[in-house]
Amino acid sequence: MANDNAVKIGVFIPSECQLLDMACIDVFAMMSKEYLSGLPMLPKHISALAPSVNFFYITAAPAVGVETTEPPFQNLLQLTAGVKMQATHDILHPDVQPGKLDIVLVPGPDPNASWDDGVLGFLRGHAEQKEVTDVLSVCTGVFLCGAAGLLKEKTVCGPRGIQDLLRKRFPETEFVGEKYRWYRDGNFWSCGGITNGNDLVAAYARSSEKHFPAPIAEIACQMAEVGERTQLYEKRQARFLLGFVWQIVKAWFVKPSEQVQKKDI
């Protein structure tokens, strides 16, 4: 029997974000009817079982006085690695209002950024739709979620190397990112740094069949080769931090290679 469900996923980027944080959205795309139906090596019943997935790339509303166009206003979002991406919707669009999306993915922005009340209220509104919408925070997305009040009295991951900073910034939150790669608290899911977003998406899709039937989730994870790492970090926090510090010290004594220098001449 064909799956007639459609999963609506919003990727919320009010300002800028890390490209690799956002890239985990492609794991969801690989679970879609649209993606799987284009793979001739898979039997037809696989794509028939998969849901359609609609993606909404959402950013802040344009500044007052800025004209918009149809299709969406030309607002290019700045990602790392020099990538610029076109948003499909802003926070005022009726199609992305709280209650309209199944999943909101929050990739990591600059942790020093600040956001206006409209941006924070938009995210808060989605999180409050607990029976409808799940919020997935990747890496420093936790700062945006915290600013919107989503972390209060929650158990949360966040980047492993800045747990003390997070505890100071959000004292009403229990941070477990030294131990866990990803963690769920109600309809709020969070993970550690950057590529842990892949593990987060895999864990989310596997957690229930609300959106993605188990065979579809597993096939996509196997094709993408994600979701094999455990929820608990294998390396203890002290070893992780010492290894990082050692590379910083080591860098003082390393010179650019002669080969690189010759290419630059």
Short mmCIF file of C-alpha atoms in Angstrom, two decimals:
data_model
loop_
_atom_site.label_atom_id
_atom_site.label_comp_id
_atom_site.label_asym_id
_atom_site.label_seq_id
_atom_site.Cartn_x
_atom_site.Cartn_y
_atom_site.Cartn_z
CA MET A 1 0.00 0.00 0.00
CA ALA A 2 1.30 3.43 -0.91
CA ASN A 3 2.21 5.89 1.83
CA ASP A 4 0.19 9.06 1.24
CA ASN A 5 1.67 10.95 4.19
CA ALA A 6 3.72 14.10 3.69
CA VAL A 7 6.32 15.15 6.25
CA LYS A 8 6.90 18.90 6.51
CA ILE A 9 10.38 19.87 7.68
CA GLY A 10 11.53 23.41 8.34
CA VAL A 11 15.22 24.32 8.44
CA PHE A 12 15.45 27.47 10.52
CA ILE A 13 18.36 29.78 9.62
CA PRO A 14 17.54 33.31 10.81
CA SER A 15 21.04 34.63 10.06
CA GLU A 16 23.91 32.28 9.20
CA CYS A 17 24.91 28.70 9.97
CA GLN A 18 27.56 26.01 9.67
CA LEU A 19 27.21 24.17 6.36
CA LEU A 20 27.90 20.76 7.92
CA ASP A 21 25.28 21.39 10.61
CA MET A 22 22.64 21.94 7.95
CA ALA A 23 23.85 19.07 5.76
CA CYS A 24 22.22 16.48 8.02
CA ILE A 25 18.90 17.51 6.47
CA ASP A 26 19.92 15.41 3.46
CA VAL A 27 19.56 12.25 5.57
CA PHE A 28 15.87 13.10 5.89
CA ALA A 29 15.75 13.71 2.14
CA MET A 30 17.10 10.21 1.55
CA MET A 31 14.07 8.84 3.42
CA SER A 32 11.64 10.51 1.04
CA LYS A 33 9.52 9.04 -1.72
CA GLU A 34 11.01 11.65 -4.05
CA TYR A 35 14.57 10.43 -3.47
CA LEU A 36 13.99 6.69 -3.25
CA SER A 37 11.76 6.55 -6.34
CA GLY A 38 14.70 7.78 -8.39
CA LEU A 39 16.88 4.79 -7.49
CA PRO A 40 16.21 2.04 -10.06
CA MET A 41 18.08 -0.58 -8.02
CA LEU A 42 15.41 -0.46 -5.28
CA PRO A 43 12.14 -2.40 -5.59
CA LYS A 44 9.04 -0.29 -6.22
CA HIS A 45 7.48 -1.17 -2.87
CA ILE A 46 10.30 0.66 -1.05
CA SER A 47 9.53 4.05 -2.53
CA ALA A 48 5.81 3.33 -2.16
CA LEU A 49 6.33 2.84 1.59
CA ALA A 50 8.26 6.10 1.99
CA PRO A 51 6.48 9.39 2.74
CA SER A 52 6.78 12.51 0.65
CA VAL A 53 8.97 15.09 2.37
CA ASN A 54 8.56 18.83 1.88
CA PHE A 55 11.39 21.13 2.93
CA PHE A 56 11.07 24.76 3.99
CA TYR A 57 14.24 26.84 4.38
CA ILE A 58 13.14 29.59 6.73
CA THR A 59 14.85 32.82 7.68
CA ALA A 60 14.07 36.06 9.50
CA ALA A 61 11.54 38.48 8.08
CA PRO A 62 12.97 41.14 5.74
CA ALA A 63 13.79 44.48 7.29
CA VAL A 64 11.11 47.15 7.22
CA GLY A 65 11.10 48.86 3.83
CA VAL A 66 12.73 45.95 1.98
CA GLU A 67 10.59 44.86 -0.97
CA THR A 68 9.85 41.17 -1.43
CA THR A 69 9.22 39.26 -4.62
CA GLU A 70 7.27 36.19 -5.69
CA PRO A 71 8.75 33.58 -5.77
CA PRO A 72 10.32 34.22 -2.36
CA PHE A 73 12.26 37.39 -1.65
CA GLN A 74 15.90 37.25 -2.68
CA ASN A 75 17.55 36.72 0.67
CA LEU A 76 20.76 34.71 0.38
CA LEU A 77 21.80 33.06 3.61
CA GLN A 78 25.50 32.93 4.43
CA LEU A 79 26.84 29.48 5.25
CA THR A 80 30.42 28.50 5.98
CA ALA A 81 32.82 27.47 3.18
CA GLY A 82 31.65 30.46 1.15
CA VAL A 83 28.25 28.95 0.40
CA LYS A 84 25.22 31.19 -0.06
CA MET A 85 21.76 29.65 -0.03
CA GLN A 86 18.37 30.96 -1.05
CA ALA A 87 15.73 30.87 1.68
CA THR A 88 12.31 29.64 0.55
CA HIS A 89 10.24 31.28 3.29
CA ASP A 90 10.50 33.88 6.02
CA ILE A 91 8.98 33.62 9.49
CA LEU A 92 5.87 35.57 8.44
CA HIS A 93 4.84 33.16 5.69
CA PRO A 94 1.54 31.41 6.48
CA ASP A 95 2.82 27.98 5.38
CA VAL A 96 5.45 27.81 8.14
CA GLN A 97 3.55 29.11 11.16
CA PRO A 98 3.54 27.13 14.43
CA GLY A 99 1.47 23.99 14.04
CA LYS A 100 2.16 23.71 10.29
CA LEU A 101 5.49 21.82 10.48
CA ASP A 102 6.29 18.31 11.71
CA ILE A 103 9.98 18.95 12.33
CA VAL A 104 12.05 22.11 12.79
CA LEU A 105 15.80 21.63 12.37
CA VAL A 106 18.00 24.34 13.91
CA PRO A 107 21.58 24.19 12.51
CA GLY A 108 24.28 26.01 14.43
CA PRO A 109 24.68 29.77 13.98
CA ASP A 110 27.46 32.00 15.26
CA PRO A 111 27.19 31.51 19.05
CA ASN A 112 27.79 35.24 19.54
CA ALA A 113 24.84 36.22 17.35
CA SER A 114 21.69 37.83 18.71
CA TRP A 115 18.13 37.59 17.41
CA ASP A 116 15.07 39.78 17.58
CA ASP A 117 11.81 38.93 19.31
CA GLY A 118 10.17 37.89 16.05
CA VAL A 119 12.77 35.21 15.39
CA LEU A 120 12.74 33.92 18.97
CA GLY A 121 8.95 33.94 19.17
CA PHE A 122 8.69 31.99 15.92
CA LEU A 123 10.93 29.20 17.22
CA ARG A 124 9.25 29.22 20.63
CA GLY A 125 5.85 28.93 18.99
CA HIS A 126 6.87 25.75 17.16
CA ALA A 127 8.36 24.19 20.30
CA GLU A 128 5.11 24.83 22.15
CA GLN A 129 3.26 22.63 19.63
CA LYS A 130 4.41 19.56 21.56
CA GLU A 131 1.95 17.12 20.02
CA VAL A 132 2.66 18.30 16.49
CA THR A 133 6.24 19.53 16.10
CA ASP A 134 9.64 18.19 17.14
CA VAL A 135 12.59 20.60 17.35
CA LEU A 136 16.05 19.25 16.49
CA SER A 137 19.03 21.39 17.54
CA VAL A 138 22.44 20.76 15.98
CA CYS A 139 25.70 21.99 17.56
CA THR A 140 25.50 25.73 18.39
CA GLY A 141 21.84 25.73 17.42
CA VAL A 142 21.53 25.29 21.17
CA PHE A 143 22.34 29.01 21.62
CA LEU A 144 19.42 30.05 19.42
CA CYS A 145 17.14 27.55 21.14
CA GLY A 146 18.31 28.80 24.52
CA ALA A 147 17.67 32.42 23.60
CA ALA A 148 14.13 31.40 22.64
CA GLY A 149 13.59 29.77 26.03
CA LEU A 150 13.49 26.19 24.78
CA LEU A 151 16.19 24.91 27.15
CA LYS A 152 14.60 25.87 30.45
CA GLU A 153 14.40 22.83 32.77
CA LYS A 154 15.48 20.55 29.91
CA THR A 155 18.26 17.98 29.58
CA VAL A 156 20.37 19.01 26.59
CA CYS A 157 23.59 18.12 24.73
CA GLY A 158 25.26 21.00 22.90
CA PRO A 159 28.89 21.02 21.71
CA ARG A 160 31.13 18.88 23.85
CA GLY A 161 33.96 21.40 24.23
CA ILE A 162 31.86 24.28 25.61
CA GLN A 163 29.72 22.60 28.26
CA ASP A 164 30.94 24.97 31.00
CA LEU A 165 30.08 27.99 28.87
CA LEU A 166 26.61 26.61 28.22
CA ARG A 167 26.03 25.95 31.91
CA LYS A 168 26.89 29.56 32.73
CA ARG A 169 24.72 30.93 29.92
CA PHE A 170 21.71 28.71 30.68
CA PRO A 171 21.82 27.79 34.39
CA GLU A 172 18.32 26.28 34.41
CA THR A 173 19.38 23.59 31.94
CA GLU A 174 21.05 20.24 32.63
CA PHE A 175 23.81 19.79 30.05
CA VAL A 176 24.93 16.23 29.33
CA GLY A 177 27.01 16.89 26.22
CA GLU A 178 30.18 15.61 27.87
CA LYS A 179 28.65 12.16 27.87
CA TYR A 180 26.00 11.96 25.16
CA ARG A 181 26.30 12.44 21.42
CA TRP A 182 22.59 13.21 21.21
CA TYR A 183 19.73 13.40 23.68
CA ARG A 184 15.95 13.67 23.67
CA ASP A 185 13.82 15.55 26.20
CA GLY A 186 10.18 15.54 25.16
CA ASN A 187 9.79 17.09 21.72
CA PHE A 188 13.23 18.71 21.95
CA TRP A 189 16.19 16.81 20.52
CA SER A 190 19.78 18.07 20.68
CA CYS A 191 23.22 16.82 19.74
CA GLY A 192 26.88 17.68 20.08
CA GLY A 193 29.08 19.37 17.52
CA ILE A 194 28.52 19.53 13.78
CA THR A 195 28.47 16.03 12.24
CA ASN A 196 26.69 14.63 15.28
CA GLY A 197 23.68 16.06 13.46
CA ASN A 198 23.78 12.98 11.24
CA ASP A 199 23.55 10.75 14.31
CA LEU A 200 20.74 12.91 15.67
CA VAL A 201 18.66 12.59 12.50
CA ALA A 202 19.27 8.83 12.37
CA ALA A 203 18.25 8.42 16.02
CA TYR A 204 15.17 10.58 15.53
CA ALA A 205 13.99 8.66 12.46
CA ARG A 206 14.55 5.34 14.23
CA SER A 207 12.79 6.40 17.44
CA SER A 208 9.28 5.76 16.12
CA GLU A 209 7.41 5.21 12.89
CA LYS A 210 5.42 8.43 13.24
CA HIS A 211 7.00 9.84 10.08
CA PHE A 212 9.34 7.21 8.64
CA PRO A 213 8.62 3.46 8.55
CA ALA A 214 11.47 1.46 10.08
CA PRO A 215 12.68 -0.13 6.81
CA ILE A 216 12.84 3.31 5.16
CA ALA A 217 14.83 4.82 8.03
CA GLU A 218 17.26 1.90 8.04
CA ILE A 219 17.75 1.84 4.26
CA ALA A 220 18.51 5.57 4.20
CA CYS A 221 20.92 5.33 7.14
CA GLN A 222 22.74 2.43 5.51
CA MET A 223 23.01 4.21 2.17
CA ALA A 224 24.29 7.38 3.86
CA GLU A 225 26.48 5.32 6.22
CA VAL A 226 25.27 7.27 9.26
CA GLY A 227 23.79 6.31 12.60
CA GLU A 228 26.39 3.68 13.48
CA ARG A 229 28.03 5.68 16.27
CA THR A 230 26.72 5.09 19.78
CA GLN A 231 24.75 7.63 21.80
CA LEU A 232 27.46 7.56 24.47
CA TYR A 233 30.84 8.96 23.45
CA GLU A 234 33.56 6.32 23.36
CA LYS A 235 36.24 8.82 24.42
CA ARG A 236 35.96 10.32 27.89
CA GLN A 237 35.73 14.10 28.29
CA ALA A 238 39.17 14.52 29.88
CA ARG A 239 40.83 12.64 27.04
CA PHE A 240 38.86 14.63 24.47
CA LEU A 241 39.93 17.98 25.96
CA LEU A 242 43.56 16.94 26.47
CA GLY A 243 43.78 15.82 22.86
CA PHE A 244 42.44 19.18 21.71
CA VAL A 245 44.85 21.14 23.93
CA TRP A 246 47.77 19.02 22.72
CA GLN A 247 47.05 19.95 19.09
CA ILE A 248 47.03 23.64 20.06
CA VAL A 249 50.42 23.29 21.75
CA LYS A 250 51.79 21.21 18.88
CA ALA A 251 50.79 23.91 16.38
CA TRP A 252 53.29 26.34 17.94
CA PHE A 253 56.15 24.17 16.65
CA VAL A 254 54.83 23.33 13.19
CA LYS A 255 55.92 25.33 10.15
CA PRO A 256 54.21 25.35 6.73
CA SER A 257 55.70 22.68 4.50
CA GLU A 258 58.21 23.66 1.82
CA GLN A 259 55.92 22.22 -0.83
CA VAL A 260 53.13 24.60 0.13
CA GLN A 261 55.54 27.53 0.25
CA LYS A 262 56.84 26.79 -3.26
CA LYS A 263 53.30 26.71 -4.63
CA ASP A 264 52.65 30.11 -3.13
CA ILE A 265 55.72 31.68 -4.76
#
